[in-house]
Tab-separated table of C-alpha atoms and ligand atoms in Angstrom:
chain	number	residue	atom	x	y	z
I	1	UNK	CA	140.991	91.675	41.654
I	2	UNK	CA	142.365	95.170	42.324
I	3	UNK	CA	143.763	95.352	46.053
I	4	UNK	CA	141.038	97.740	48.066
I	5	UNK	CA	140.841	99.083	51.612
I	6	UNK	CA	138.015	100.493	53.439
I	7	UNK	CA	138.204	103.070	55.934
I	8	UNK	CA	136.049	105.055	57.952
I	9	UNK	CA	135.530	108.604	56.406
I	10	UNK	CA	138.410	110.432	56.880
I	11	UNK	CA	138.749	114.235	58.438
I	12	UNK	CA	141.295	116.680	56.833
I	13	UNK	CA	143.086	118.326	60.503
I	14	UNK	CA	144.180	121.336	58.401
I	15	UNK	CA	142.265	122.780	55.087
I	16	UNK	CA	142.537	126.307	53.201
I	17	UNK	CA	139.737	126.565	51.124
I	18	UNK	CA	140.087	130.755	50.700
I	19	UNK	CA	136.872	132.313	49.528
I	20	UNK	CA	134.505	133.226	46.498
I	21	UNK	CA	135.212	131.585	43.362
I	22	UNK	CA	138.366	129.826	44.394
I	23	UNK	CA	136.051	128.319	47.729
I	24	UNK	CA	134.011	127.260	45.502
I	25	UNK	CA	136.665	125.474	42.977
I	26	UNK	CA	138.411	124.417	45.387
I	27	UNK	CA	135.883	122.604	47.892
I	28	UNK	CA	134.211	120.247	45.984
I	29	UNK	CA	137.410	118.027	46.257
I	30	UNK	CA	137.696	117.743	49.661
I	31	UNK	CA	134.016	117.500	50.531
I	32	UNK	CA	133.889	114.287	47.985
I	33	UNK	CA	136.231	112.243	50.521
I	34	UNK	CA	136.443	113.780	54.046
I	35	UNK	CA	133.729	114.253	56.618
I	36	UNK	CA	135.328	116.985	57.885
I	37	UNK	CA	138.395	119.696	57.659
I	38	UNK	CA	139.679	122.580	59.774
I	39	UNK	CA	139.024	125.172	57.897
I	40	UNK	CA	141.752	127.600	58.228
I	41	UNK	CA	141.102	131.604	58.949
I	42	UNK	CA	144.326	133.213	56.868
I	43	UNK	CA	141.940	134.765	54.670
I	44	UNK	CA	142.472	138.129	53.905
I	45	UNK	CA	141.483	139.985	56.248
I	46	UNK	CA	141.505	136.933	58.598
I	47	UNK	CA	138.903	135.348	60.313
I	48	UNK	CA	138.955	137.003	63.446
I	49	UNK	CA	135.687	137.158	65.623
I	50	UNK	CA	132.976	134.980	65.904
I	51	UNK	CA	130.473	137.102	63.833
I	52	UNK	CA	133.225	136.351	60.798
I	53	UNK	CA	133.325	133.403	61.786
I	54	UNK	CA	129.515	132.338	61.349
I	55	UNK	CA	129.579	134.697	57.775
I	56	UNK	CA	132.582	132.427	56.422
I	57	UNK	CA	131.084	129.398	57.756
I	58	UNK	CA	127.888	130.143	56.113
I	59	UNK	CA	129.664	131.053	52.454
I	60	UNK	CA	131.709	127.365	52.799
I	61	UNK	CA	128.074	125.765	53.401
I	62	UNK	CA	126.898	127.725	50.667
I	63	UNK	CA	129.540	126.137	48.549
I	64	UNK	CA	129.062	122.623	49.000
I	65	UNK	CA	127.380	120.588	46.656
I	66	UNK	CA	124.450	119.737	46.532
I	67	UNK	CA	123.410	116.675	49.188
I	68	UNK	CA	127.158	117.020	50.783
I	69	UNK	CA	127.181	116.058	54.721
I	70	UNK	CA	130.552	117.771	54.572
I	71	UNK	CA	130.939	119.401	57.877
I	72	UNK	CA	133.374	122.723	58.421
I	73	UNK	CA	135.265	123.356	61.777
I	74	UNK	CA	135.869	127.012	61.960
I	75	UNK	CA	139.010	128.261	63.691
I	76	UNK	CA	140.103	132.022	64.550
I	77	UNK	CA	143.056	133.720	63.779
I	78	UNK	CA	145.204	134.521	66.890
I	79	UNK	CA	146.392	138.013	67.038
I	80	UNK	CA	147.999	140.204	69.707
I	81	UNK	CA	144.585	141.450	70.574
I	82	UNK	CA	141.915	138.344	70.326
I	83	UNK	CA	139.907	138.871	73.287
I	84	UNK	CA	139.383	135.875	75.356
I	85	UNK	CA	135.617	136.282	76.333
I	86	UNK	CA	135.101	136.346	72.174
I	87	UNK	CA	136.889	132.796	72.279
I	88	UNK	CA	134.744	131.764	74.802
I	89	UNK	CA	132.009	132.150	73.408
I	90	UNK	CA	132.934	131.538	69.791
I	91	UNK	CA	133.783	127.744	71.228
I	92	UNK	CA	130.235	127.728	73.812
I	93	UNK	CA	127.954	128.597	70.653
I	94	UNK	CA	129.823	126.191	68.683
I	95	UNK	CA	131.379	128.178	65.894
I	96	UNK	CA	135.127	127.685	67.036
I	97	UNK	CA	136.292	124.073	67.055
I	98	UNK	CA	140.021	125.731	67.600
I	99	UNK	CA	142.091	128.666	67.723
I	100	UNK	CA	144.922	129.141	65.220
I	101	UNK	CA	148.157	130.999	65.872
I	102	UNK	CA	150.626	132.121	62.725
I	103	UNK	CA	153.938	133.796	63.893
I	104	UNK	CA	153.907	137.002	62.025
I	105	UNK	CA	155.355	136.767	58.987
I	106	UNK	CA	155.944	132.775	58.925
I	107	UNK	CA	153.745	131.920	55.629
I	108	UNK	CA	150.446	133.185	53.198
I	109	UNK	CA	148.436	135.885	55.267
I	110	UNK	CA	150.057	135.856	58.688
I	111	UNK	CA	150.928	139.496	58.722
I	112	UNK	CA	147.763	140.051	61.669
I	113	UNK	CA	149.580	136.968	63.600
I	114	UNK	CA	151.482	137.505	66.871
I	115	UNK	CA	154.599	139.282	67.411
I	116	UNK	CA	154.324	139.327	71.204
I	117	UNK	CA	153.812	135.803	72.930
I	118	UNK	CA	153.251	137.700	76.640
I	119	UNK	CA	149.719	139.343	74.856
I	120	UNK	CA	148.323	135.764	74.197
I	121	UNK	CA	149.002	134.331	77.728
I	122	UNK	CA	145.447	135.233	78.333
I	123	UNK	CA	143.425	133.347	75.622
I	124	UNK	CA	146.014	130.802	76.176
I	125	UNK	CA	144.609	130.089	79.936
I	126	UNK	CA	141.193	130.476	79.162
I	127	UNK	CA	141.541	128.161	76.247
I	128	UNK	CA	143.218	125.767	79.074
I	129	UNK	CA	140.537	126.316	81.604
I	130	UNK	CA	137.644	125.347	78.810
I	131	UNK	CA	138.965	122.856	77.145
I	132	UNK	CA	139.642	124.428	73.784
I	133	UNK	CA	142.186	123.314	70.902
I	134	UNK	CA	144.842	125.332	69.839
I	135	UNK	CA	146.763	124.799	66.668
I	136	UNK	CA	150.211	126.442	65.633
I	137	UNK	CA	152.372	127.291	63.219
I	138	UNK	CA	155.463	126.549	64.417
I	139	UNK	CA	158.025	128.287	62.744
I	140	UNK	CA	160.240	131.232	64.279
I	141	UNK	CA	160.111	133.893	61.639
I	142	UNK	CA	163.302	135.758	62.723
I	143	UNK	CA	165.468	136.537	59.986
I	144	UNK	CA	167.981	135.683	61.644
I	145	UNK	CA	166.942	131.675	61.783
I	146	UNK	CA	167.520	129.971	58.477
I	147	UNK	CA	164.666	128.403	57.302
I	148	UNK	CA	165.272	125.031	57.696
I	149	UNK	CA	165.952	125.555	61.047
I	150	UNK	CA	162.431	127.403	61.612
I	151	UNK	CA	160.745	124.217	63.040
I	152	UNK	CA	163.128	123.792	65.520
I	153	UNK	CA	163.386	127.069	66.522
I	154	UNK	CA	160.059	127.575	67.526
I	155	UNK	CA	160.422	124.269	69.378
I	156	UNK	CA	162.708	125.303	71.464
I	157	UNK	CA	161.570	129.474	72.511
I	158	UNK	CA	158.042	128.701	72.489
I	159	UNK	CA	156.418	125.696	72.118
I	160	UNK	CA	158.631	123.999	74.901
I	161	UNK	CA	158.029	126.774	77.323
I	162	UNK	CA	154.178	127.323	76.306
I	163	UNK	CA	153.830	123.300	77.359
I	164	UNK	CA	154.954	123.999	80.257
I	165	UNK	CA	153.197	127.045	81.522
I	166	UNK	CA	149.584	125.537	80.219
I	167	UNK	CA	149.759	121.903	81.289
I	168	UNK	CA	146.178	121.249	80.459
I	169	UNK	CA	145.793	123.042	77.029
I	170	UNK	CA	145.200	121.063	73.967
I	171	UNK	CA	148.072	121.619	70.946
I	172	UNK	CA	148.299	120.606	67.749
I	173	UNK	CA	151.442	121.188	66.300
I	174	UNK	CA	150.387	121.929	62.767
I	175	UNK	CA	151.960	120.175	59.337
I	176	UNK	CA	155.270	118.674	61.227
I	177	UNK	CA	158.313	118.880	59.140
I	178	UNK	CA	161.168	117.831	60.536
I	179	UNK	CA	163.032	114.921	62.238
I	180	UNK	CA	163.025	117.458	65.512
I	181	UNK	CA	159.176	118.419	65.255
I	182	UNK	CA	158.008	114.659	65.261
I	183	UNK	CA	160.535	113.529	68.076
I	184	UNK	CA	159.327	116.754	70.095
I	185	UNK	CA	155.661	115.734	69.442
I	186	UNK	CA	156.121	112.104	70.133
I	187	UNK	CA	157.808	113.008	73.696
I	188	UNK	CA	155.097	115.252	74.690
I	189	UNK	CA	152.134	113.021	74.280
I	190	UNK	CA	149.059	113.329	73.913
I	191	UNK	CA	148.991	116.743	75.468
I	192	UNK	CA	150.666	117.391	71.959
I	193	UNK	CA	149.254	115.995	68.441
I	194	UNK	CA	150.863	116.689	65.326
I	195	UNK	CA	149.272	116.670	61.811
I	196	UNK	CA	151.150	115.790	58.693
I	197	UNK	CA	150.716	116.554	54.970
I	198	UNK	CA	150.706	114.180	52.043
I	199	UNK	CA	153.485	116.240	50.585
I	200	UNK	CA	155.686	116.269	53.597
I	201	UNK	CA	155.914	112.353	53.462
I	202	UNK	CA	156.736	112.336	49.852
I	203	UNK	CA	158.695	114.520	48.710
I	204	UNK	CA	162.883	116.146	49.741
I	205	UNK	CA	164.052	118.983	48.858
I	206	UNK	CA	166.206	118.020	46.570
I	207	UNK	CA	162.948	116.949	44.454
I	208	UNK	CA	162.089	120.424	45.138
I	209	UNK	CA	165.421	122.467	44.136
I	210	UNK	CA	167.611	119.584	42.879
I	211	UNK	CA	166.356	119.410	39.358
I	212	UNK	CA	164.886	122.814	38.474
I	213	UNK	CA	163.092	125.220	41.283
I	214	UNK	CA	160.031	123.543	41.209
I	215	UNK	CA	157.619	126.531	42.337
I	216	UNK	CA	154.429	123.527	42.932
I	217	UNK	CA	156.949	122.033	45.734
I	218	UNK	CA	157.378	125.554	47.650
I	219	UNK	CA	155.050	125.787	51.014
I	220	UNK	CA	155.893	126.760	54.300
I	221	UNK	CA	157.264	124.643	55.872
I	222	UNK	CA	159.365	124.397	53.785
I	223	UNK	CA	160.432	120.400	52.388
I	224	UNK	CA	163.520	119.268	53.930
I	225	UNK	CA	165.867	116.616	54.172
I	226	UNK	CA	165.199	113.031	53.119
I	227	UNK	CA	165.683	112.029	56.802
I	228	UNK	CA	163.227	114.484	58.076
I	229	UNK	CA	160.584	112.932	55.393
I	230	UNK	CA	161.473	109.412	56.779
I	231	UNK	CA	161.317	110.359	60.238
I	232	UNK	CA	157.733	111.595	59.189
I	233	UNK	CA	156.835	108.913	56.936
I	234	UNK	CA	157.810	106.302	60.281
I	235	UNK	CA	155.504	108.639	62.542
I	236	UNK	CA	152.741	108.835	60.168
I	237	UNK	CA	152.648	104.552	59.504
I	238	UNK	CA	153.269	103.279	62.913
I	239	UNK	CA	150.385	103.671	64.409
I	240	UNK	CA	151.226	106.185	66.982
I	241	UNK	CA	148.110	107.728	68.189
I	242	UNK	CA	149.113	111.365	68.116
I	243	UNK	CA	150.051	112.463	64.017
I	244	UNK	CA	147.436	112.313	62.126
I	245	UNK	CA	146.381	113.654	58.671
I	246	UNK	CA	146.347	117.624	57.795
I	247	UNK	CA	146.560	118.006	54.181
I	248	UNK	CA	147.217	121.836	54.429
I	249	UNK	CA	146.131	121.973	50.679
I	250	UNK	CA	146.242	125.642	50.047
I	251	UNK	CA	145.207	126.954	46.863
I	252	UNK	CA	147.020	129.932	44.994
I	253	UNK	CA	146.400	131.342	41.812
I	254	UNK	CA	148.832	130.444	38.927
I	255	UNK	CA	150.193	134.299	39.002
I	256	UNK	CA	150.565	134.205	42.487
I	257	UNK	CA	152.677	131.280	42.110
I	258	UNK	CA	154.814	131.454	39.356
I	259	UNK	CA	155.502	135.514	40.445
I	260	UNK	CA	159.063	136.815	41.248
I	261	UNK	CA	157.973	136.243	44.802
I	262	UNK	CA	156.057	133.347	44.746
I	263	UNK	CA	153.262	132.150	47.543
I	264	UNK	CA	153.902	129.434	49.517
I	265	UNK	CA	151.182	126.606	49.556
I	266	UNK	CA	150.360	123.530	47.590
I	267	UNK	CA	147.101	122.143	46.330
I	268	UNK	CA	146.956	118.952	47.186
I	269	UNK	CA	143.083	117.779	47.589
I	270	UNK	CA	142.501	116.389	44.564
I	271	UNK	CA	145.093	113.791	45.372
I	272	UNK	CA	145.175	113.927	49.043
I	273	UNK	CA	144.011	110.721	50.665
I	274	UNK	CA	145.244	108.727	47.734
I	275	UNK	CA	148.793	110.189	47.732
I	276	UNK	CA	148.658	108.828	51.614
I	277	UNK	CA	147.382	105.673	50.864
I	278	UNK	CA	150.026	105.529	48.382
I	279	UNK	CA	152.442	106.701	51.100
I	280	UNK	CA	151.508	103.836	53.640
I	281	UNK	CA	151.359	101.006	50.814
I	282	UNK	CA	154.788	101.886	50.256
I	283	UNK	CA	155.385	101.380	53.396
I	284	UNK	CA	153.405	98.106	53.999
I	285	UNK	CA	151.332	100.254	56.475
I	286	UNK	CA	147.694	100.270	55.112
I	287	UNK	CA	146.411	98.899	58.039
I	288	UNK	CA	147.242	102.215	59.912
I	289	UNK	CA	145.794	104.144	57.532
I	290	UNK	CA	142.324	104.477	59.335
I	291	UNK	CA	144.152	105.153	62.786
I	292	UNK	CA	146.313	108.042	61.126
I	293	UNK	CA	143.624	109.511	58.525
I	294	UNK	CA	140.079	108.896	60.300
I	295	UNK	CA	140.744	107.965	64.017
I	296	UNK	CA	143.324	110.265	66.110
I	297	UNK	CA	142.257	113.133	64.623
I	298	UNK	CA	138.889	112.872	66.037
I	299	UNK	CA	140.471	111.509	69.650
I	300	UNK	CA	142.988	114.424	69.713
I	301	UNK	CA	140.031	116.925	69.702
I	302	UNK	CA	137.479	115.033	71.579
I	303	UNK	CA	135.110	113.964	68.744
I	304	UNK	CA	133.344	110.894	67.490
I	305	UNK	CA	134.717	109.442	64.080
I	306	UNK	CA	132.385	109.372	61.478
I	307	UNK	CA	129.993	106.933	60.880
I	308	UNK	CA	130.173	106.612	56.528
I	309	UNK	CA	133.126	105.038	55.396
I	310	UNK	CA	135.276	105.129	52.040
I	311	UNK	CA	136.651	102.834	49.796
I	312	UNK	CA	140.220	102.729	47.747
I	313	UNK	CA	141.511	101.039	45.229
I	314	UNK	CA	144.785	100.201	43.703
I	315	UNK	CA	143.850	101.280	40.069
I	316	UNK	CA	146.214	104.192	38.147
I	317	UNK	CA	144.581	107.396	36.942
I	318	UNK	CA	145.877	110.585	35.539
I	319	UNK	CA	145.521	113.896	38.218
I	320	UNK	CA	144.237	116.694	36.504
I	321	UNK	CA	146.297	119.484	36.349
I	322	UNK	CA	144.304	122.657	37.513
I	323	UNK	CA	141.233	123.951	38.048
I	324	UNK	CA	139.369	126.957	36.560
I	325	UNK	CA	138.773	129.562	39.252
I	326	UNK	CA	137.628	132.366	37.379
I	327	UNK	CA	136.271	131.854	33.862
I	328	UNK	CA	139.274	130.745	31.935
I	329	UNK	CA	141.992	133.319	32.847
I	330	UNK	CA	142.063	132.479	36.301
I	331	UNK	CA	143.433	129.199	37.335
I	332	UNK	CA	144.837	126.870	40.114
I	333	UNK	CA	147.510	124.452	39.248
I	334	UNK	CA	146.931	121.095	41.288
I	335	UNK	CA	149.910	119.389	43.108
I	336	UNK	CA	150.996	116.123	41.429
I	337	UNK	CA	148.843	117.474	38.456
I	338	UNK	CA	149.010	115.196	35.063
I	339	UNK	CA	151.327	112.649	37.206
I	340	UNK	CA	149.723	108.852	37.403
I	341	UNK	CA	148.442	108.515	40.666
I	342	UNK	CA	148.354	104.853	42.044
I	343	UNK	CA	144.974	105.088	44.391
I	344	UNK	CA	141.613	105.777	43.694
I	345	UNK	CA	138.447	106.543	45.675
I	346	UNK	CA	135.778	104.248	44.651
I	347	UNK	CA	133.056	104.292	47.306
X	1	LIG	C1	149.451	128.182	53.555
X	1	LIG	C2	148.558	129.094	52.721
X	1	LIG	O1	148.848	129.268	51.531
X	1	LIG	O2	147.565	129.595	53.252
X	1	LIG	N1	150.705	128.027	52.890
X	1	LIG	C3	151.592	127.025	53.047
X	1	LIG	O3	152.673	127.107	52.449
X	1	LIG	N2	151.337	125.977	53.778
X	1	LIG	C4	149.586	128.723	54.921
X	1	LIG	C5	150.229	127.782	55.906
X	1	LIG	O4	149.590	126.846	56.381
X	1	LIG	O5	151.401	127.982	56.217
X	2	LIG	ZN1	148.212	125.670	56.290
């Protein structure tokens, strides 16, 4: 008999399921598996009130198939100007699970995120004072920081003092990268709660650039050392109550990929939780796999886990490549497309 594990459902912390025809290639995938995602707002133009808010919510409904329980948590986009009493009420009626915050400039459609961290003090504090999530991006975008260092960085100028000043507010640190991001995370407990991708904890950069520029290994952040992967990998396996799974799948369209300038962003749903599964059997971890993928995700924000459950199975199957976004000409090529993939959802 085949080795199997069931888990409770599992939530996705961290989704980009864009809009119109590539919403609607893209979702099936994730709604087949999770109970749940964060559905992120970097559309363009972002999600940025509640009234956009309940419009995009209602066109990712709209895309589900048919009999799905799937359940999208809206966020909103963070700029210099979000009005607090909008984020208030967003969250009352429901509509907000969280507020995301991109650095301006740091990755795919951040170029409405903040430039001045004094402007946000105030949705920061009401956030605080009502018990709202707030996820960042935590990269410094400064030219002057190399990019590996990013992470870090932002560690240090803003997430360290932003602790600090709002003692009571809710962070996730989104898709941790480095060695530094998951010490930082695990020291600041469980005010802080990191999520993690699939392709974080499997891949260096030397897979990335070492043989070729592989433009299906380039997101933001960007893959680094092999030590930052095992730090991640240890984080993700042990147990610890505060990482738990974001995929940050993020669709592009094969032009906007393989371009001069290419977008950052992998899509990974098609092989998400079975590239983690894969992650903690390697790892002799796959009792920890409920904890990281279906348990402190829902603790970290203050929700019950869901009530279905699914079931895995060590059995080999080919990914597909891509998907067909647009009639034929468009497509979306699919991370660890055409490579034997060692889990499989069965139940
Ligand atoms: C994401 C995207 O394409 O929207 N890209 C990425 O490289 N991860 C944005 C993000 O989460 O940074
Ligand atoms: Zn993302």
């Amino acid at each position: 008999m085949a080795e199997r594990i069931t888990i409770r459902k599992p939530d996705d912390w961290h989704l980009h399921v864009r809009d119109g025809a590539m919403l609607r290639a893209a979702l099936p995938f994730t709604a087949a598996n999770f109970g749940r995602a964060i559905i992120m707002p970097n559309l363009l133009p972002p999600v940025l009130t509640v009234k956009e808010a309940i419009a995009y919510r209602d066109r990712v409904v709209a895309a589900l198939p048919e009999g799905s329980t799937f359940q999208p948590l809206m966020t909103c986009y963070l700029t210099d100007a979000t009005d607090p009493d909008d984020v208030e009420t967003g969250f009352r009626e429901g509509v907000f699970t969280a507020v995301k915050m991109y650095p301006a400039n740091a990755t795919t459609n951040s170029a409405y995120g903040v430039t001045d961290f004094q402007r946000i003090r105030q949705v920061l504090a009401r956030m605080e004072k009502i018990g709202m999530t707030f996820l960042i991006h935590g990269e410094e975008a400064d030219p002057e920081i190399d990019v590996f260092d990013r992470e870090a960085v932002f560690i240090e100028r803003r997430l360290t003092p932003m602790l600090k000043d709002f003692p009571g507010l809710r962070i996730v640190l989104e898709h941790v990268s480095s060695r530094e991001g998951v010490d930082f995370v695990r020291a600041h407990a469980p005010q802080l709660g990191g999520t993690i991708t699939p392709y974080h904890l499997m891949l260096t950069r030397t897979d990335w650039l070492g043989y070729g520029n592989r433009p299906y290994m380039y997101c933001m952040p960007v893959i680094k050392r092999r030590e930052d992967r095992d730090a991640l990998r240890k984080a993700a396996t042990q147990g610890e109550s505060n990482f738990f799974l974001g995929t940050d799948s993020a669709p592009h369209p094969v032009t906007k990929k393989l371009a001069t300038v290419g977008a950052a962003g992998l899509f990974n749903s098609p092989v998400a939780i079975e590239s983690y599964a894969q992650v903690f059997a390697e790892e002799n971890a796959l009792d920890k796999l409920e904890a990281f993928a279906s348990l402190n995700g829902p603790k970290h924000y203050r929700l019950p886990p869901n009530a279905e459950s699914i079931t895995l199975e060590k059995t080999v199957w080919t990914a597909p490549e891509e998907v067909k976004v647009n009639g034929p000409e468009e497509r979306a090529l699919i991370h660890r497309g055409g490579e034997q993939i060692q889990w499989k959802v069965v139940a």
